[in-house]
Amino acid sequence: MIKKILRAMGSLRFALVIFAVIIFVSSVGTFIRQHAPEEETTQRLAEIFGDAAPAVWSFLDKTGFTDLYHTYWFNFILLLLALNLIFCSVEKFPSTWKKLTGKISTDKDVFKPYFFEEKEFKASSEDVLKTFDKVFSRWNKIKEGDVLAAEKGRYGKSGAFITHLGLVILIAGGFIGGIFGYNGNIAVLEGKMENVVTIGKGKDITLPFNIYLENFETEFYENSPKQSSFRSKIHFIKDNVTTDAYVSVNSPVKFEGITFYQSSYGVFPNKDVIFKFTVDSLISGISSEYSMILGQEFDIPELKLKAKLNDFAPALGQDKDGNLINFSTQLLNPALNIVFINEEGDSVSEWIFMKDPASGDFSNLHITFNDVWGAEYSVLSARIDPGLPVIYIGFIIISIGVIVAFYTSHRRVWVVVKETNGNVSVSFFYSKDKGRVTARREAEKMFKNLSASIEERKGEK
């Protein structure tokens, strides 16, 4: 009974079932972004399931699809795949090992189906033997009775076992990473420090160092509110030692064995937001830089004006009637409202856009809106995977196995020699386990070489 179970677990049918399950589950796990906030996932599900999206999210969260690759049941499926590969290899290994280490068979019943051609020569059996050794000099050869046999590429039969070994090692690397590693997110507000990584479902990991976000930088496509790139300027702080780094989407940073990726970002409105701008006087040529919060004032002595930061809009635009409106909470089109007040107390209000430098042009000065600091936060993905080197080794072994399995071919040649009345009859047999379309052309070429060498040796006597 146990043998039947083990044989069934090592069968191709069982492997296909496991692969089908893994493909289906992984497809769902790819659609559902892992460790994503509930609001984000629910919004995406609403496009398909409508009002049922919250219930669908609840089901996916309870079953582990929101953290698929760390669930016990998914790892159990991978374990079944590893066992399938092991049982399959163990069952087939003895017969394959015998083929790898044994001698090529000279049993005529074995090579009889591979007959190619027969030809007579006015030569001796000794001539044929020596010619056979010459033509197949780099092949493994034996002679038993009237049969000469040679083979090449026997190690190609080990390709499947090498591939299976690589897959098992790759799965083991996944287990190591799942048990001893983690993949979570850490959100840091500009000007703040954080050291807690959230890895899902209320699980937090405290890092042995702090991450300080000095600035979050965003670039936009020309004349478009769409971001072209964004990156975080951060500092790793440990034991009063600071290490500077930039993290962007395609440029992760590694520190203390943990790799940090730029995941996402957002805006957190608060009263401590600092607006950075530059005032260039076209009268004196003096350039002054300011960092202020809303409500603060500054003087412009050359023009005898006072200026006050009056209002801010993260995404200022116009509606269909041409009225100014704020259309998003994200920093898509930041605009700073400044009120200028003269000595008589008269005032005028102007909007200055960060993405439109011309909006800061005035008769005697130019104001450049540089940055909104302290409002944006950066979400970094923190990942540590001790199983990654094992996975790389597994991929290398799999690649070797695939090359051996598909690009090497076991080729066998048999020659039966019969000597009668001074002539020699040579029967040629040829077998190739891959590329059988080309096997006949190869056999024809080999037999021609053998025939030519026999004729040449006979002529030398």
GROMACS .gro file of C-alpha atoms in nm:
model
  461
    1MET     CA    1   0.000   0.000   0.000
    2ILE     CA    2   0.279   0.240   0.094
    3LYS     CA    3   0.465   0.156  -0.226
    4LYS     CA    4   0.153   0.236  -0.431
    5ILE     CA    5   0.116   0.573  -0.257
    6LEU     CA    6   0.483   0.658  -0.312
    7ARG     CA    7   0.462   0.549  -0.676
    8ALA     CA    8   0.149   0.764  -0.725
    9MET     CA    9   0.318   1.066  -0.560
   10GLY     CA   10   0.613   1.024  -0.795
   11SER     CA   11   0.400   0.994  -1.109
   12LEU     CA   12   0.377   1.243  -1.394
   13ARG     CA   13  -0.001   1.274  -1.343
   14PHE     CA   14   0.050   1.388  -0.984
   15ALA     CA   15   0.314   1.639  -1.098
   16LEU     CA   16   0.076   1.787  -1.358
   17VAL     CA   17  -0.196   1.829  -1.094
   18ILE     CA   18   0.047   2.010  -0.860
   19PHE     CA   19   0.172   2.235  -1.141
   20ALA     CA   20  -0.186   2.324  -1.235
   21VAL     CA   21  -0.266   2.416  -0.874
   22ILE     CA   22   0.052   2.625  -0.839
   23ILE     CA   23  -0.017   2.809  -1.166
   24PHE     CA   24  -0.375   2.891  -1.062
   25VAL     CA   25  -0.282   3.001  -0.708
   26SER     CA   26   0.015   3.206  -0.828
   27SER     CA   27  -0.207   3.378  -1.086
   28VAL     CA   28  -0.439   3.494  -0.808
   29GLY     CA   29  -0.138   3.598  -0.599
   30THR     CA   30  -0.006   3.801  -0.891
   31PHE     CA   31  -0.336   3.985  -0.938
   32ILE     CA   32  -0.365   4.057  -0.564
   33ARG     CA   33  -0.067   4.272  -0.469
   34GLN     CA   34   0.093   4.118  -0.164
   35HIS     CA   35   0.089   4.316   0.165
   36ALA     CA   36  -0.111   4.594  -0.002
   37PRO     CA   37  -0.345   4.808   0.212
   38GLU     CA   38  -0.706   4.689   0.232
   39GLU     CA   39  -0.835   5.005   0.063
   40GLU     CA   40  -0.608   4.961  -0.240
   41THR     CA   41  -0.695   4.595  -0.292
   42THR     CA   42  -1.068   4.654  -0.238
   43GLN     CA   43  -1.065   4.935  -0.493
   44ARG     CA   44  -0.903   4.707  -0.748
   45LEU     CA   45  -1.144   4.423  -0.675
   46ALA     CA   46  -1.439   4.662  -0.714
   47GLU     CA   47  -1.358   4.691  -1.084
   48ILE     CA   48  -1.451   4.324  -1.121
   49PHE     CA   49  -1.683   4.237  -0.831
   50GLY     CA   50  -1.849   4.574  -0.770
   51ASP     CA   51  -2.023   4.602  -0.430
   52ALA     CA   52  -1.906   4.251  -0.336
   53ALA     CA   53  -1.541   4.366  -0.332
   54PRO     CA   54  -1.518   4.398   0.052
   55ALA     CA   55  -1.649   4.042   0.097
   56VAL     CA   56  -1.409   3.912  -0.167
   57TRP     CA   57  -1.118   4.088   0.004
   58SER     CA   58  -1.218   3.941   0.340
   59PHE     CA   59  -1.220   3.590   0.188
   60LEU     CA   60  -0.880   3.641   0.018
   61ASP     CA   61  -0.731   3.779   0.339
   62LYS     CA   62  -0.859   3.492   0.555
   63THR     CA   63  -0.737   3.229   0.308
   64GLY     CA   64  -0.392   3.388   0.284
   65PHE     CA   65  -0.399   3.518  -0.073
   66THR     CA   66  -0.293   3.864   0.048
   67ASP     CA   67   0.029   3.707   0.183
   68LEU     CA   68   0.036   3.400  -0.038
   69TYR     CA   69   0.400   3.301  -0.032
   70HIS     CA   70   0.416   3.284   0.348
   71THR     CA   71   0.109   3.066   0.402
   72TYR     CA   72   0.146   2.713   0.534
   73TRP     CA   73  -0.083   2.564   0.270
   74PHE     CA   74   0.112   2.713  -0.023
   75ASN     CA   75   0.440   2.590   0.125
   76PHE     CA   76   0.275   2.249   0.167
   77ILE     CA   77   0.196   2.247  -0.206
   78LEU     CA   78   0.561   2.325  -0.280
   79LEU     CA   79   0.662   2.044  -0.043
   80LEU     CA   80   0.441   1.803  -0.240
   81LEU     CA   81   0.613   1.914  -0.560
   82ALA     CA   82   0.955   1.853  -0.405
   83LEU     CA   83   0.846   1.507  -0.285
   84ASN     CA   84   0.710   1.427  -0.633
   85LEU     CA   85   1.048   1.512  -0.787
   86ILE     CA   86   1.235   1.310  -0.524
   87PHE     CA   87   1.012   1.000  -0.552
   88CYS     CA   88   1.019   1.015  -0.932
   89SER     CA   89   1.399   1.039  -0.934
   90VAL     CA   90   1.445   0.762  -0.675
   91GLU     CA   91   1.222   0.526  -0.875
   92LYS     CA   92   1.397   0.584  -1.206
   93PHE     CA   93   1.751   0.631  -1.080
   94PRO     CA   94   1.861   0.260  -1.057
   95SER     CA   95   1.781   0.185  -1.422
   96THR     CA   96   1.933   0.514  -1.539
   97TRP     CA   97   2.245   0.458  -1.327
   98LYS     CA   98   2.285   0.118  -1.488
   99LYS     CA   99   2.273   0.284  -1.830
  100LEU     CA  100   2.523   0.548  -1.721
  101THR     CA  101   2.778   0.306  -1.576
  102GLY     CA  102   2.722  -0.020  -1.768
  103LYS     CA  103   2.876  -0.130  -2.097
  104ILE     CA  104   2.699  -0.080  -2.425
  105SER     CA  105   2.499  -0.391  -2.509
  106THR     CA  106   2.616  -0.616  -2.790
  107ASP     CA  107   2.302  -0.829  -2.776
  108LYS     CA  108   2.180  -0.852  -3.135
  109ASP     CA  109   1.819  -0.841  -3.024
  110VAL     CA  110   1.891  -0.494  -2.878
  111PHE     CA  111   2.035  -0.332  -3.189
  112LYS     CA  112   1.851  -0.532  -3.454
  113PRO     CA  113   1.574  -0.265  -3.495
  114TYR     CA  114   1.837   0.000  -3.579
  115PHE     CA  115   1.970  -0.160  -3.899
  116PHE     CA  116   2.090   0.096  -4.153
  117GLU     CA  117   2.294  -0.067  -4.432
  118GLU     CA  118   2.510  -0.366  -4.525
  119LYS     CA  119   2.813  -0.369  -4.753
  120GLU     CA  120   3.088  -0.611  -4.861
  121PHE     CA  121   3.459  -0.523  -4.876
  122LYS     CA  122   3.761  -0.705  -5.010
  123ALA     CA  123   3.939  -0.672  -4.680
  124SER     CA  124   3.997  -0.859  -4.356
  125SER     CA  125   3.822  -0.842  -4.020
  126GLU     CA  126   4.141  -0.688  -3.879
  127ASP     CA  127   4.114  -0.403  -4.133
  128VAL     CA  128   3.757  -0.335  -4.024
  129LEU     CA  129   3.851  -0.341  -3.654
  130LYS     CA  130   4.139  -0.096  -3.691
  131THR     CA  131   3.931   0.130  -3.915
  132PHE     CA  132   3.647   0.123  -3.662
  133ASP     CA  133   3.889   0.233  -3.387
  134LYS     CA  134   4.008   0.519  -3.606
  135VAL     CA  135   3.668   0.648  -3.717
  136PHE     CA  136   3.521   0.630  -3.366
  137SER     CA  137   3.837   0.727  -3.181
  138ARG     CA  138   3.659   0.953  -2.932
  139TRP     CA  139   3.374   0.713  -2.861
  140ASN     CA  140   3.354   0.443  -2.594
  141LYS     CA  141   3.412   0.112  -2.776
  142ILE     CA  142   3.395  -0.261  -2.709
  143LYS     CA  143   3.433  -0.578  -2.920
  144GLU     CA  144   3.252  -0.902  -2.849
  145GLY     CA  145   3.267  -1.179  -3.106
  146ASP     CA  146   3.174  -1.046  -3.446
  147VAL     CA  147   3.013  -0.727  -3.301
  148LEU     CA  148   3.190  -0.392  -3.275
  149ALA     CA  149   3.001  -0.133  -3.064
  150ALA     CA  150   3.058   0.233  -2.978
  151GLU     CA  151   2.859   0.501  -2.795
  152LYS     CA  152   2.882   0.870  -2.713
  153GLY     CA  153   2.684   1.119  -2.504
  154ARG     CA  154   2.561   0.868  -2.246
  155TYR     CA  155   2.567   1.141  -1.974
  156GLY     CA  156   2.274   1.311  -2.152
  157LYS     CA  157   2.045   1.070  -1.969
  158SER     CA  158   2.137   1.243  -1.641
  159GLY     CA  159   1.982   1.575  -1.752
  160ALA     CA  160   1.641   1.504  -1.600
  161PHE     CA  161   1.795   1.412  -1.264
  162ILE     CA  162   2.010   1.726  -1.261
  163THR     CA  163   1.702   1.936  -1.338
  164HIS     CA  164   1.504   1.764  -1.061
  165LEU     CA  165   1.788   1.829  -0.817
  166GLY     CA  166   1.793   2.197  -0.914
  167LEU     CA  167   1.416   2.225  -0.864
  168VAL     CA  168   1.435   2.064  -0.519
  169ILE     CA  169   1.718   2.301  -0.419
  170LEU     CA  170   1.518   2.598  -0.554
  171ILE     CA  171   1.213   2.493  -0.347
  172ALA     CA  172   1.439   2.450  -0.042
  173GLY     CA  173   1.564   2.806  -0.095
  174GLY     CA  174   1.203   2.923  -0.098
  175PHE     CA  175   1.139   2.745   0.233
  176ILE     CA  176   1.448   2.903   0.389
  177GLY     CA  177   1.342   3.249   0.273
  178GLY     CA  178   0.984   3.197   0.392
  179ILE     CA  179   1.087   3.076   0.738
  180PHE     CA  180   1.387   3.297   0.814
  181GLY     CA  181   1.325   3.598   0.589
  182TYR     CA  182   1.054   3.857   0.546
  183ASN     CA  183   0.917   4.110   0.298
  184GLY     CA  184   0.739   4.413   0.441
  185ASN     CA  185   0.688   4.788   0.413
  186ILE     CA  186   0.811   5.085   0.610
  187ALA     CA  187   0.655   5.430   0.561
  188VAL     CA  188   0.863   5.737   0.649
  189LEU     CA  189   0.743   6.097   0.649
  190GLU     CA  190   0.980   6.369   0.528
  191GLY     CA  191   1.185   6.494   0.821
  192LYS     CA  192   1.096   6.192   1.037
  193MET     CA  193   1.264   5.866   1.140
  194GLU     CA  194   1.117   5.516   1.142
  195ASN     CA  195   1.250   5.170   1.226
  196VAL     CA  196   0.941   4.946   1.220
  197VAL     CA  197   0.867   4.722   0.920
  198THR     CA  198   0.510   4.598   0.877
  199ILE     CA  199   0.502   4.254   0.720
  200GLY     CA  200   0.126   4.203   0.720
  201LYS     CA  201  -0.161   4.107   0.949
  202GLY     CA  202  -0.034   4.311   1.243
  203LYS     CA  203   0.314   4.162   1.235
  204ASP     CA  204   0.592   4.414   1.286
  205ILE     CA  205   0.969   4.386   1.290
  206THR     CA  206   1.187   4.647   1.461
  207LEU     CA  207   1.503   4.721   1.265
  208PRO     CA  208   1.835   4.755   1.453
  209PHE     CA  209   1.876   5.101   1.295
  210ASN     CA  210   1.670   5.405   1.201
  211ILE     CA  211   1.574   5.537   0.858
  212TYR     CA  212   1.548   5.914   0.819
  213LEU     CA  213   1.377   6.055   0.508
  214GLU     CA  214   1.550   6.379   0.418
  215ASN     CA  215   1.353   6.442   0.101
  216PHE     CA  216   1.115   6.275  -0.140
  217GLU     CA  217   1.179   6.387  -0.495
  218THR     CA  218   0.927   6.361  -0.779
  219GLU     CA  219   0.974   6.440  -1.148
  220PHE     CA  220   0.686   6.484  -1.393
  221TYR     CA  221   0.646   6.445  -1.766
  222GLU     CA  222   0.639   6.775  -1.947
  223ASN     CA  223   0.294   6.937  -1.945
  224SER     CA  224   0.150   6.638  -1.762
  225PRO     CA  225   0.050   6.562  -1.402
  226LYS     CA  226   0.187   6.208  -1.443
  227GLN     CA  227   0.506   6.125  -1.255
  228SER     CA  228   0.803   6.021  -1.469
  229SER     CA  229   1.016   5.914  -1.171
  230PHE     CA  230   1.042   5.944  -0.797
  231ARG     CA  231   1.307   5.863  -0.540
  232SER     CA  232   1.383   5.896  -0.169
  233LYS     CA  233   1.691   6.055  -0.020
  234ILE     CA  234   1.736   5.867   0.307
  235HIS     CA  235   1.989   5.822   0.586
  236PHE     CA  236   2.053   5.496   0.769
  237ILE     CA  237   2.143   5.582   1.128
  238LYS     CA  238   2.305   5.323   1.354
  239ASP     CA  239   2.522   5.381   1.660
  240ASN     CA  240   2.544   5.753   1.574
  241VAL     CA  241   2.687   5.666   1.232
  242THR     CA  242   2.494   5.796   0.930
  243THR     CA  243   2.499   5.634   0.586
  244ASP     CA  244   2.345   5.834   0.299
  245ALA     CA  245   2.155   5.665   0.016
  246TYR     CA  246   1.910   5.726  -0.267
  247VAL     CA  247   1.635   5.469  -0.328
  248SER     CA  248   1.443   5.474  -0.655
  249VAL     CA  249   1.214   5.231  -0.836
  250ASN     CA  250   1.491   5.062  -1.035
  251SER     CA  251   1.775   5.123  -0.788
  252PRO     CA  252   1.732   4.938  -0.457
  253VAL     CA  253   1.975   4.988  -0.168
  254LYS     CA  254   2.114   4.721   0.063
  255PHE     CA  255   2.202   4.793   0.427
  256GLU     CA  256   2.279   4.548   0.708
  257GLY     CA  257   2.175   4.258   0.484
  258ILE     CA  258   1.831   4.411   0.413
  259THR     CA  259   1.739   4.529   0.064
  260PHE     CA  260   1.519   4.839   0.037
  261TYR     CA  261   1.308   4.909  -0.272
  262GLN     CA  262   1.108   5.219  -0.359
  263SER     CA  263   0.751   5.089  -0.337
  264SER     CA  264   0.509   5.384  -0.332
  265TYR     CA  265   0.446   5.722  -0.176
  266GLY     CA  266   0.171   5.951  -0.060
  267VAL     CA  267   0.080   6.283   0.098
  268PHE     CA  268   0.005   6.333   0.466
  269PRO     CA  269  -0.131   6.684   0.522
  270ASN     CA  270  -0.023   6.842   0.850
  271LYS     CA  271   0.032   7.188   0.996
  272ASP     CA  272   0.410   7.151   1.002
  273VAL     CA  273   0.451   7.139   0.623
  274ILE     CA  274   0.734   7.364   0.508
  275PHE     CA  275   0.726   7.545   0.175
  276LYS     CA  276   1.061   7.616   0.012
  277PHE     CA  277   1.088   7.896  -0.244
  278THR     CA  278   1.339   8.143  -0.386
  279VAL     CA  279   1.288   8.518  -0.441
  280ASP     CA  280   1.509   8.680  -0.707
  281SER     CA  281   1.512   9.061  -0.710
  282LEU     CA  282   1.544   9.200  -1.061
  283ILE     CA  283   1.643   9.539  -0.912
  284SER     CA  284   1.932   9.445  -0.683
  285GLY     CA  285   2.008   9.100  -0.831
  286ILE     CA  286   1.990   8.947  -0.482
  287SER     CA  287   1.855   8.592  -0.454
  288SER     CA  288   1.701   8.487  -0.121
  289GLU     CA  289   1.588   8.139  -0.021
  290TYR     CA  290   1.300   8.086   0.223
  291SER     CA  291   1.157   7.791   0.417
  292MET     CA  292   0.824   7.880   0.578
  293ILE     CA  293   0.489   7.747   0.693
  294LEU     CA  294   0.149   7.887   0.600
  295GLY     CA  295   0.072   8.220   0.767
  296GLN     CA  296   0.430   8.339   0.790
  297GLU     CA  297   0.539   8.672   0.636
  298PHE     CA  298   0.861   8.801   0.476
  299ASP     CA  299   0.974   9.144   0.353
  300ILE     CA  300   1.074   9.257   0.007
  301PRO     CA  301   1.259   9.583   0.096
  302GLU     CA  302   1.339   9.690  -0.260
  303LEU     CA  303   0.969   9.707  -0.344
  304LYS     CA  304   0.854   9.809   0.005
  305LEU     CA  305   0.627   9.509   0.017
  306LYS     CA  306   0.532   9.249   0.270
  307ALA     CA  307   0.444   8.900   0.150
  308LYS     CA  308   0.244   8.634   0.331
  309LEU     CA  309   0.202   8.264   0.260
  310ASN     CA  310  -0.174   8.253   0.241
  311ASP     CA  311  -0.284   7.917   0.099
  312PHE     CA  312  -0.168   7.598  -0.065
  313ALA     CA  313  -0.326   7.354  -0.314
  314PRO     CA  314  -0.162   7.017  -0.388
  315ALA     CA  315  -0.334   6.986  -0.729
  316LEU     CA  316  -0.466   7.319  -0.851
  317GLY     CA  317  -0.653   7.324  -1.179
  318GLN     CA  318  -0.959   7.466  -1.350
  319ASP     CA  319  -1.308   7.333  -1.389
  320LYS     CA  320  -1.512   7.359  -1.710
  321ASP     CA  321  -1.613   7.714  -1.618
  322GLY     CA  322  -1.256   7.827  -1.566
  323ASN     CA  323  -1.277   7.840  -1.186
  324LEU     CA  324  -0.974   7.732  -0.982
  325ILE     CA  325  -1.029   7.401  -0.801
  326ASN     CA  326  -0.814   7.149  -0.621
  327PHE     CA  327  -0.865   6.813  -0.797
  328SER     CA  328  -0.653   6.574  -0.587
  329THR     CA  329  -0.490   6.525  -0.248
  330GLN     CA  330  -0.170   6.412  -0.422
  331LEU     CA  331   0.100   6.659  -0.522
  332LEU     CA  332   0.005   6.654  -0.890
  333ASN     CA  333   0.015   7.029  -0.955
  334PRO     CA  334   0.133   7.204  -0.635
  335ALA     CA  335   0.053   7.575  -0.612
  336LEU     CA  336   0.138   7.827  -0.340
  337ASN     CA  337  -0.078   8.135  -0.284
  338ILE     CA  338   0.113   8.449  -0.176
  339VAL     CA  339  -0.052   8.777  -0.075
  340PHE     CA  340   0.154   9.092  -0.142
  341ILE     CA  341   0.079   9.395   0.081
  342ASN     CA  342   0.212   9.749   0.010
  343GLU     CA  343   0.270  10.035   0.256
  344GLU     CA  344  -0.085  10.166   0.212
  345GLY     CA  345  -0.226   9.826   0.311
  346ASP     CA  346  -0.348   9.735  -0.034
  347SER     CA  347  -0.307   9.368  -0.117
  348VAL     CA  348  -0.303   9.136  -0.417
  349SER     CA  349  -0.312   8.756  -0.422
  350GLU     CA  350  -0.112   8.543  -0.669
  351TRP     CA  351  -0.086   8.166  -0.728
  352ILE     CA  352   0.264   8.035  -0.804
  353PHE     CA  353   0.289   7.689  -0.956
  354MET     CA  354   0.581   7.457  -0.888
  355LYS     CA  355   0.558   7.306  -1.236
  356ASP     CA  356   0.513   7.640  -1.414
  357PRO     CA  357   0.812   7.869  -1.343
  358ALA     CA  358   0.656   8.147  -1.553
  359SER     CA  359   0.380   8.183  -1.294
  360GLY     CA  360   0.637   8.340  -1.063
  361ASP     CA  361   0.733   8.619  -1.305
  362PHE     CA  362   0.655   8.973  -1.186
  363SER     CA  363   0.774   9.316  -1.300
  364ASN     CA  364   1.058   9.352  -1.050
  365LEU     CA  365   1.104   9.005  -0.905
  366HIS     CA  366   1.074   8.633  -0.976
  367ILE     CA  367   0.955   8.373  -0.726
  368THR     CA  368   1.041   8.006  -0.776
  369PHE     CA  369   0.833   7.749  -0.584
  370ASN     CA  370   1.091   7.476  -0.509
  371ASP     CA  371   0.944   7.217  -0.275
  372VAL     CA  372   0.673   7.110  -0.033
  373TRP     CA  373   0.864   6.951   0.254
  374GLY     CA  374   0.720   6.744   0.536
  375ALA     CA  375   0.396   6.652   0.362
  376GLU     CA  376   0.507   6.357   0.151
  377TYR     CA  377   0.586   6.015   0.284
  378SER     CA  378   0.780   5.739   0.112
  379VAL     CA  379   0.690   5.371   0.137
  380LEU     CA  380   0.997   5.148   0.116
  381SER     CA  381   0.976   4.775   0.070
  382ALA     CA  382   1.219   4.601   0.307
  383ARG     CA  383   1.323   4.252   0.210
  384ILE     CA  384   1.562   4.000   0.360
  385ASP     CA  385   1.586   3.656   0.203
  386PRO     CA  386   1.856   3.420   0.334
  387GLY     CA  387   1.733   3.159   0.090
  388LEU     CA  388   1.821   3.369  -0.215
  389PRO     CA  389   2.176   3.224  -0.260
  390VAL     CA  390   2.024   2.875  -0.244
  391ILE     CA  391   1.767   2.976  -0.509
  392TYR     CA  392   2.047   3.105  -0.734
  393ILE     CA  393   2.231   2.773  -0.696
  394GLY     CA  394   1.908   2.592  -0.784
  395PHE     CA  395   1.863   2.801  -1.099
  396ILE     CA  396   2.221   2.731  -1.207
  397ILE     CA  397   2.176   2.356  -1.156
  398ILE     CA  398   1.843   2.365  -1.344
  399SER     CA  399   2.011   2.545  -1.634
  400ILE     CA  400   2.286   2.283  -1.646
  401GLY     CA  401   2.025   2.006  -1.635
  402VAL     CA  402   1.822   2.160  -1.918
  403ILE     CA  403   2.133   2.201  -2.134
  404VAL     CA  404   2.238   1.842  -2.069
  405ALA     CA  405   1.887   1.706  -2.127
  406PHE     CA  406   1.807   1.894  -2.447
  407TYR     CA  407   2.142   1.961  -2.610
  408THR     CA  408   2.319   1.626  -2.564
  409SER     CA  409   2.216   1.306  -2.733
  410HIS     CA  410   2.302   0.945  -2.659
  411ARG     CA  411   2.431   0.792  -2.984
  412ARG     CA  412   2.514   0.424  -3.038
  413VAL     CA  413   2.676   0.240  -3.329
  414TRP     CA  414   2.697  -0.133  -3.391
  415VAL     CA  415   2.894  -0.303  -3.670
  416VAL     CA  416   2.854  -0.676  -3.734
  417VAL     CA  417   3.151  -0.822  -3.923
  418LYS     CA  418   3.129  -1.150  -4.117
  419GLU     CA  419   3.430  -1.280  -4.314
  420THR     CA  420   3.375  -1.528  -4.597
  421ASN     CA  421   3.602  -1.629  -4.889
  422GLY     CA  422   3.838  -1.335  -4.840
  423ASN     CA  423   3.560  -1.078  -4.833
  424VAL     CA  424   3.411  -0.898  -4.533
  425SER     CA  425   3.042  -0.821  -4.491
  426VAL     CA  426   2.980  -0.514  -4.269
  427SER     CA  427   2.630  -0.453  -4.130
  428PHE     CA  428   2.584  -0.104  -3.982
  429PHE     CA  429   2.333  -0.016  -3.706
  430TYR     CA  430   2.278   0.332  -3.562
  431SER     CA  431   2.062   0.471  -3.277
  432LYS     CA  432   2.011   0.826  -3.151
  433ASP     CA  433   1.771   0.908  -2.867
  434LYS     CA  434   1.712   1.272  -2.976
  435GLY     CA  435   1.689   1.439  -3.314
  436ARG     CA  436   1.571   1.130  -3.496
  437VAL     CA  437   1.496   1.338  -3.802
  438THR     CA  438   1.869   1.393  -3.847
  439ALA     CA  439   1.967   1.044  -3.732
  440ARG     CA  440   1.954   0.891  -4.082
  441ARG     CA  441   2.174   1.168  -4.226
  442GLU     CA  442   2.426   1.113  -3.946
  443ALA     CA  443   2.417   0.736  -3.996
  444GLU     CA  444   2.474   0.780  -4.370
  445LYS     CA  445   2.770   1.010  -4.306
  446MET     CA  446   2.924   0.771  -4.050
  447PHE     CA  447   2.885   0.468  -4.276
  448LYS     CA  448   3.043   0.657  -4.566
  449ASN     CA  449   3.341   0.751  -4.349
  450LEU     CA  450   3.376   0.394  -4.228
  451SER     CA  451   3.352   0.255  -4.582
  452ALA     CA  452   3.602   0.509  -4.719
  453SER     CA  453   3.847   0.433  -4.438
  454ILE     CA  454   3.822   0.058  -4.500
  455GLU     CA  455   3.885   0.108  -4.872
  456GLU     CA  456   4.173   0.343  -4.795
  457ARG     CA  457   4.334   0.097  -4.553
  458LYS     CA  458   4.294  -0.185  -4.805
  459GLY     CA  459   4.465   0.028  -5.070
  460GLU     CA  460   4.763   0.100  -4.842
  461LYS     CA  461   4.853  -0.268  -4.817
   0.00000   0.00000   0.00000
